Tab-separated table of C-alpha atoms in Angstrom:
chain	number	residue	atom	x	y	z
A	1	MET	CA	-7.397	-31.063	-6.225
A	2	ARG	CA	-6.159	-29.482	-9.411
A	3	LYS	CA	-2.600	-28.290	-9.794
A	4	LEU	CA	-2.112	-24.552	-10.242
A	5	HIS	CA	0.351	-23.252	-12.805
A	6	PRO	CA	3.418	-21.498	-11.325
A	7	PHE	CA	2.542	-18.257	-13.155
A	8	PHE	CA	-0.772	-18.187	-11.283
A	9	ILE	CA	1.018	-18.552	-7.953
A	10	ILE	CA	3.602	-15.889	-8.869
A	11	GLY	CA	0.853	-13.473	-9.908
A	12	THR	CA	-1.214	-14.073	-6.777
A	13	VAL	CA	1.662	-13.760	-4.310
A	14	GLY	CA	3.044	-10.771	-6.209
A	15	MET	CA	-0.288	-8.949	-6.106
A	16	ILE	CA	-0.688	-9.589	-2.374
A	17	ILE	CA	2.829	-8.440	-1.487
A	18	THR	CA	2.622	-5.427	-3.809
A	19	SER	CA	-0.735	-4.402	-2.363
A	20	ILE	CA	0.517	-4.626	1.210
A	21	LEU	CA	3.650	-2.647	0.332
A	22	HIS	CA	1.590	-0.034	-1.499
A	23	ILE	CA	-0.769	0.387	1.446
A	24	PHE	CA	2.162	0.681	3.852
A	25	LEU	CA	3.971	3.286	1.738
A	26	THR	CA	0.820	5.296	1.181
A	27	LEU	CA	-0.668	5.293	4.676
A	28	GLY	CA	2.286	4.533	6.892
A	29	LEU	CA	4.935	6.760	5.398
A	30	SER	CA	2.704	9.194	3.465
A	31	ILE	CA	4.966	9.254	0.431
A	32	PRO	CA	3.011	10.885	-2.413
A	33	SER	CA	5.431	9.720	-5.132
A	34	ALA	CA	4.935	6.062	-4.170
A	35	HIS	CA	1.956	5.661	-6.506
A	36	SER	CA	3.936	6.193	-9.706
A	37	SER	CA	6.184	3.187	-9.168
A	38	PHE	CA	3.220	0.894	-8.671
A	39	TYR	CA	1.676	1.776	-12.051
A	40	VAL	CA	4.252	-0.560	-13.611
A	41	ILE	CA	4.272	-3.311	-10.992
A	42	TYR	CA	0.522	-4.027	-10.862
A	43	PRO	CA	0.084	-4.749	-14.605
A	44	ILE	CA	3.076	-7.094	-14.576
A	45	PHE	CA	1.595	-9.250	-11.827
A	46	ILE	CA	-1.881	-9.049	-13.378
A	47	ALA	CA	-0.349	-10.408	-16.597
A	48	PHE	CA	1.284	-13.283	-14.674
A	49	LEU	CA	-2.041	-13.976	-12.985
A	50	ALA	CA	-3.990	-13.970	-16.260
A	51	ILE	CA	-1.485	-16.177	-18.086
A	52	GLY	CA	-1.368	-18.595	-15.159
A	53	PHE	CA	-5.158	-18.729	-14.997
A	54	GLY	CA	-5.381	-19.500	-18.703
A	55	LEU	CA	-2.726	-22.196	-18.548
A	56	THR	CA	-4.351	-23.739	-15.463
A	57	LEU	CA	-7.678	-23.948	-17.311
A	58	LYS	CA	-5.938	-25.423	-20.357
A	59	ASN	CA	-4.224	-28.106	-18.264
A	60	GLN	CA	-7.471	-28.894	-16.451
A	61	ARG	CA	-9.341	-29.350	-19.747
A	62	GLU	CA	-6.580	-31.581	-21.111
A	63	LEU	CA	-6.782	-33.774	-17.993
A	64	GLU	CA	-10.571	-34.047	-18.311
A	65	THR	CA	-10.384	-35.048	-21.972
A	66	ALA	CA	-7.643	-37.577	-21.228
A	67	LYS	CA	-9.819	-39.259	-18.578
A	68	GLN	CA	-12.708	-39.673	-21.017
């Protein structure tokens, strides 16, 4: 099994927790101003996820070339 970069894990867990919190604030509490705070949080975790994905692919390719 390949090792995932910590940025990938941070981005994934952050997106899941943020999504659950966003759904709870929107449906559970019906706070209309809750959406504006999430416009900043989602892109941050998407950036972590993208960087982690790229670094995971880079590490995987380096391991494959080292084995050959």
